[in-house]
Amino acid sequence: MAYHILLVEDDIQIREIIEDYFSEKSGDKMELYIAKDGDEGMERIYEFEYDLVILDIMLPGIDGFTICKELRKKSICPIIFLTARGREEDILYGYGIGCDDYIVKPFSLAELYAKVNALLKRAKGLVGITEITCGGISINPAKLKVEVKGVTVDLPPKEYALLKYLMENKGRVVEREVLLTRIWGYDYEGNERVVDNHIKKLRKALGNEGNIIKTVITKGYKMEDR
């Protein structure tokens, strides 16, 4: 079964050399999908669940940073930025919003391929998950569906993103600052109280199962099976 990789890149020459190289090196182990601009890239991440995404930042239409933030709300798949923006602040921002690697152009095809392989191996058993569970709560990321003891619960986008991130990190304390960055974005200017308010709404929507979202005083929140 081939890995499904999305390449969002507006430079046709870069697209073609990556396509040719990956096709030659992987044989039938990787299937590359192409988005020629940011708008098409955004459409594709909502149409399909990819195993890995390679993102340019400076794209026509929606930029790569925005696509990364939106993708992180629905998927845990590895993300590699492939960009000419090599300033330290850009690199740190990229990691802050959820990328797994950051490669600055001009780049080595062999290095890109090696990093893609390494991330796919690391993510094996994670990116293919069709359902995440904790207690009586289950999430199907591909369908953006939440169920509590078999009953579908409709959650607003922020509550859904919070629940998904907490469940992906089940058993770990997730600090409020981390949740604020992951869900609201690196450049959000509000304070951490917004996290508490949305957690309160989330618990209410989950009914009795909402109690498995534990408050860790002065730190943040933690979810674990009963």
Short mmCIF file of C-alpha atoms in Angstrom, two decimals:
data_model
loop_
_atom_site.label_atom_id
_atom_site.label_comp_id
_atom_site.label_asym_id
_atom_site.label_seq_id
_atom_site.Cartn_x
_atom_site.Cartn_y
_atom_site.Cartn_z
CA MET A 1 0.00 0.00 0.00
CA ALA A 2 1.43 3.37 -1.06
CA TYR A 3 1.89 6.37 1.21
CA HIS A 4 -0.18 9.39 0.12
CA ILE A 5 1.90 12.57 0.09
CA LEU A 6 0.61 16.05 -0.71
CA LEU A 7 3.05 18.56 -2.25
CA VAL A 8 1.84 22.19 -2.16
CA GLU A 9 4.25 24.11 -4.40
CA ASP A 10 3.69 26.83 -7.02
CA ASP A 11 7.06 26.44 -8.81
CA ILE A 12 6.51 23.98 -11.67
CA GLN A 13 10.22 23.08 -11.96
CA ILE A 14 10.44 22.18 -8.26
CA ARG A 15 7.23 20.15 -8.50
CA GLU A 16 8.54 18.20 -11.46
CA ILE A 17 11.97 17.37 -10.02
CA ILE A 18 10.41 16.22 -6.74
CA GLU A 19 7.82 14.11 -8.60
CA ASP A 20 10.49 12.50 -10.79
CA TYR A 21 12.90 11.85 -7.92
CA PHE A 22 10.29 10.39 -5.57
CA SER A 23 8.84 8.23 -8.34
CA GLU A 24 12.27 6.82 -9.20
CA LYS A 25 13.35 6.26 -5.58
CA SER A 26 10.13 4.91 -4.09
CA GLY A 27 8.69 2.91 -6.96
CA ASP A 28 5.10 2.25 -5.94
CA LYS A 29 5.65 2.99 -2.23
CA MET A 30 4.72 6.68 -2.44
CA GLU A 31 1.95 8.43 -4.36
CA LEU A 32 2.45 12.17 -4.79
CA TYR A 33 -0.53 14.53 -5.04
CA ILE A 34 -0.01 18.08 -6.27
CA ALA A 35 -1.52 21.43 -5.31
CA LYS A 36 -0.29 24.35 -7.43
CA ASP A 37 -1.29 27.16 -5.02
CA GLY A 38 -2.49 27.74 -1.49
CA ASP A 39 -6.19 27.68 -2.27
CA GLU A 40 -5.92 24.28 -3.96
CA GLY A 41 -3.77 23.05 -1.09
CA MET A 42 -6.40 24.07 1.45
CA GLU A 43 -9.12 22.33 -0.56
CA ARG A 44 -7.10 19.12 -0.75
CA ILE A 45 -6.41 18.86 2.99
CA TYR A 46 -10.16 18.89 3.63
CA GLU A 47 -10.91 16.40 0.86
CA PHE A 48 -8.44 13.68 1.87
CA GLU A 49 -6.35 12.40 4.78
CA TYR A 50 -2.68 12.37 3.71
CA ASP A 51 0.22 10.49 5.29
CA LEU A 52 2.54 13.49 4.93
CA VAL A 53 2.38 17.05 3.56
CA ILE A 54 5.22 19.07 1.99
CA LEU A 55 4.39 22.79 2.09
CA ASP A 56 5.86 25.89 0.50
CA ILE A 57 5.14 29.06 2.50
CA MET A 58 5.03 31.82 -0.11
CA LEU A 59 2.15 30.61 -2.24
CA PRO A 60 -0.41 32.34 -4.46
CA GLY A 61 -3.65 32.58 -2.48
CA ILE A 62 -3.52 31.10 1.02
CA ASP A 63 0.01 30.96 2.47
CA GLY A 64 1.68 27.81 3.81
CA PHE A 65 1.62 28.94 7.45
CA THR A 66 -2.18 29.24 7.32
CA ILE A 67 -2.53 25.84 5.67
CA CYS A 68 -0.33 24.28 8.36
CA LYS A 69 -2.44 25.75 11.16
CA GLU A 70 -5.66 24.55 9.57
CA LEU A 71 -4.24 21.09 8.90
CA ARG A 72 -3.15 20.74 12.51
CA LYS A 73 -6.78 21.19 13.62
CA LYS A 74 -7.77 17.97 11.85
CA SER A 75 -4.68 15.83 11.36
CA ILE A 76 -1.55 14.55 13.08
CA CYS A 77 0.21 13.74 9.80
CA PRO A 78 3.83 14.95 9.46
CA ILE A 79 4.33 18.37 7.84
CA ILE A 80 7.54 19.53 6.16
CA PHE A 81 8.00 23.17 5.18
CA LEU A 82 10.04 23.51 1.95
CA THR A 83 10.64 27.21 1.48
CA ALA A 84 13.02 30.03 0.57
CA ARG A 85 12.20 31.74 3.88
CA GLY A 86 15.23 30.87 5.97
CA ARG A 87 15.08 33.53 8.70
CA GLU A 88 15.30 32.17 12.22
CA GLU A 89 11.98 33.75 13.19
CA ASP A 90 10.25 32.00 10.27
CA ILE A 91 11.76 28.64 11.21
CA LEU A 92 10.77 29.00 14.87
CA TYR A 93 7.28 30.12 13.86
CA GLY A 94 6.95 27.07 11.61
CA TYR A 95 7.80 24.71 14.42
CA GLY A 96 5.58 26.67 16.78
CA ILE A 97 2.48 26.10 14.66
CA GLY A 98 3.12 22.40 14.26
CA CYS A 99 5.54 21.51 11.45
CA ASP A 100 7.78 18.47 11.92
CA ASP A 101 10.68 19.67 9.77
CA TYR A 102 11.76 22.85 7.99
CA ILE A 103 13.93 22.74 4.85
CA VAL A 104 15.28 25.92 3.25
CA LYS A 105 15.66 26.25 -0.54
CA PRO A 106 17.90 25.53 -2.39
CA PHE A 107 17.66 21.99 -1.06
CA SER A 108 18.98 18.49 -1.62
CA LEU A 109 16.49 16.04 -3.14
CA ALA A 110 18.24 13.20 -1.34
CA GLU A 111 17.88 15.02 2.00
CA LEU A 112 14.19 15.77 1.39
CA TYR A 113 13.51 12.15 0.46
CA ALA A 114 15.42 10.87 3.50
CA LYS A 115 13.47 13.17 5.83
CA VAL A 116 10.15 12.14 4.29
CA ASN A 117 11.05 8.49 4.81
CA ALA A 118 12.13 9.09 8.41
CA LEU A 119 8.95 10.98 9.28
CA LEU A 120 6.74 8.34 7.66
CA LYS A 121 8.47 5.61 9.64
CA ARG A 122 8.15 7.61 12.86
CA ALA A 123 4.48 8.25 12.21
CA LYS A 124 3.68 4.66 11.22
CA GLY A 125 0.81 3.48 13.36
CA LEU A 126 -0.28 7.08 13.98
CA VAL A 127 -1.15 8.67 10.64
CA GLY A 128 -3.22 5.65 9.66
CA ILE A 129 -5.37 5.74 12.78
CA THR A 130 -9.03 5.91 11.84
CA GLU A 131 -10.27 6.39 15.40
CA ILE A 132 -8.89 7.83 18.64
CA THR A 133 -10.58 6.80 21.89
CA CYS A 134 -10.49 7.85 25.53
CA GLY A 135 -13.04 6.59 28.01
CA GLY A 136 -16.40 6.63 26.28
CA ILE A 137 -15.28 9.26 23.75
CA SER A 138 -14.14 8.47 20.22
CA ILE A 139 -12.98 10.70 17.35
CA ASN A 140 -12.72 9.80 13.69
CA PRO A 141 -10.33 12.47 12.31
CA ALA A 142 -10.97 11.62 8.66
CA LYS A 143 -14.71 12.23 9.09
CA LEU A 144 -14.34 14.97 11.75
CA LYS A 145 -16.79 12.90 13.80
CA VAL A 146 -17.09 12.73 17.60
CA GLU A 147 -19.09 10.10 19.47
CA VAL A 148 -19.81 9.76 23.19
CA LYS A 149 -20.83 6.20 24.08
CA GLY A 150 -21.94 5.65 20.50
CA VAL A 151 -23.95 8.87 20.20
CA THR A 152 -22.73 11.51 17.73
CA VAL A 153 -21.92 14.87 19.30
CA ASP A 154 -21.59 18.00 17.15
CA LEU A 155 -18.82 20.26 18.42
CA PRO A 156 -17.85 23.77 17.28
CA PRO A 157 -14.43 23.91 15.57
CA LYS A 158 -12.43 25.12 18.61
CA GLU A 159 -13.97 22.54 20.98
CA TYR A 160 -13.33 19.80 18.40
CA ALA A 161 -9.70 20.88 17.98
CA LEU A 162 -9.16 21.00 21.76
CA LEU A 163 -10.65 17.54 22.28
CA LYS A 164 -8.65 16.04 19.42
CA TYR A 165 -5.35 17.47 20.65
CA LEU A 166 -5.96 16.36 24.24
CA MET A 167 -6.88 12.85 23.07
CA GLU A 168 -3.82 12.64 20.83
CA ASN A 169 -1.79 13.44 23.94
CA LYS A 170 -3.75 11.13 26.26
CA GLY A 171 -2.02 10.58 29.60
CA ARG A 172 0.11 13.74 29.29
CA VAL A 173 -0.36 17.15 30.88
CA VAL A 174 -0.91 19.70 28.11
CA GLU A 175 -0.14 23.24 29.21
CA ARG A 176 -2.59 26.06 28.50
CA GLU A 177 0.08 27.93 26.52
CA VAL A 178 0.56 24.91 24.24
CA LEU A 179 -3.18 24.62 23.64
CA LEU A 180 -3.40 28.35 22.92
CA THR A 181 -0.61 28.12 20.33
CA ARG A 182 -1.86 24.92 18.72
CA ILE A 183 -5.55 25.85 18.50
CA TRP A 184 -5.60 29.64 18.24
CA GLY A 185 -2.24 30.15 16.52
CA TYR A 186 1.17 31.50 17.39
CA ASP A 187 0.16 35.12 16.84
CA TYR A 188 -3.08 35.05 18.89
CA GLU A 189 -3.16 38.10 21.16
CA GLY A 190 -5.71 36.92 23.75
CA ASN A 191 -4.86 35.34 27.10
CA GLU A 192 -4.99 31.76 28.36
CA ARG A 193 -8.43 32.24 29.95
CA VAL A 194 -9.95 31.62 26.52
CA VAL A 195 -8.70 28.02 26.82
CA ASP A 196 -10.48 27.56 30.16
CA ASN A 197 -13.72 28.96 28.75
CA HIS A 198 -13.71 26.58 25.79
CA ILE A 199 -12.76 23.61 27.98
CA LYS A 200 -15.80 24.41 30.11
CA LYS A 201 -18.01 24.37 27.00
CA LEU A 202 -16.38 21.15 25.81
CA ARG A 203 -17.01 19.36 29.11
CA LYS A 204 -20.65 20.39 29.01
CA ALA A 205 -21.05 19.11 25.44
CA LEU A 206 -19.53 15.74 26.39
CA GLY A 207 -21.90 15.23 29.33
CA ASN A 208 -20.66 12.87 32.07
CA GLU A 209 -17.67 11.86 29.93
CA GLY A 210 -16.47 15.44 30.11
CA ASN A 211 -15.19 14.64 33.60
CA ILE A 212 -12.23 12.73 32.14
CA ILE A 213 -10.75 16.07 31.09
CA LYS A 214 -8.82 16.79 34.29
CA THR A 215 -7.60 20.22 35.35
CA VAL A 216 -3.96 20.25 36.44
CA ILE A 217 -3.65 23.27 38.74
CA THR A 218 -1.36 26.06 37.41
CA LYS A 219 -0.46 23.86 34.41
CA GLY A 220 -3.24 22.90 32.03
CA TYR A 221 -5.31 19.82 31.24
CA LYS A 222 -4.96 16.07 30.98
CA MET A 223 -7.11 13.27 29.56
CA GLU A 224 -6.79 9.63 30.49
CA ASP A 225 -8.95 6.54 30.42
CA ARG A 226 -11.02 5.89 33.52
#
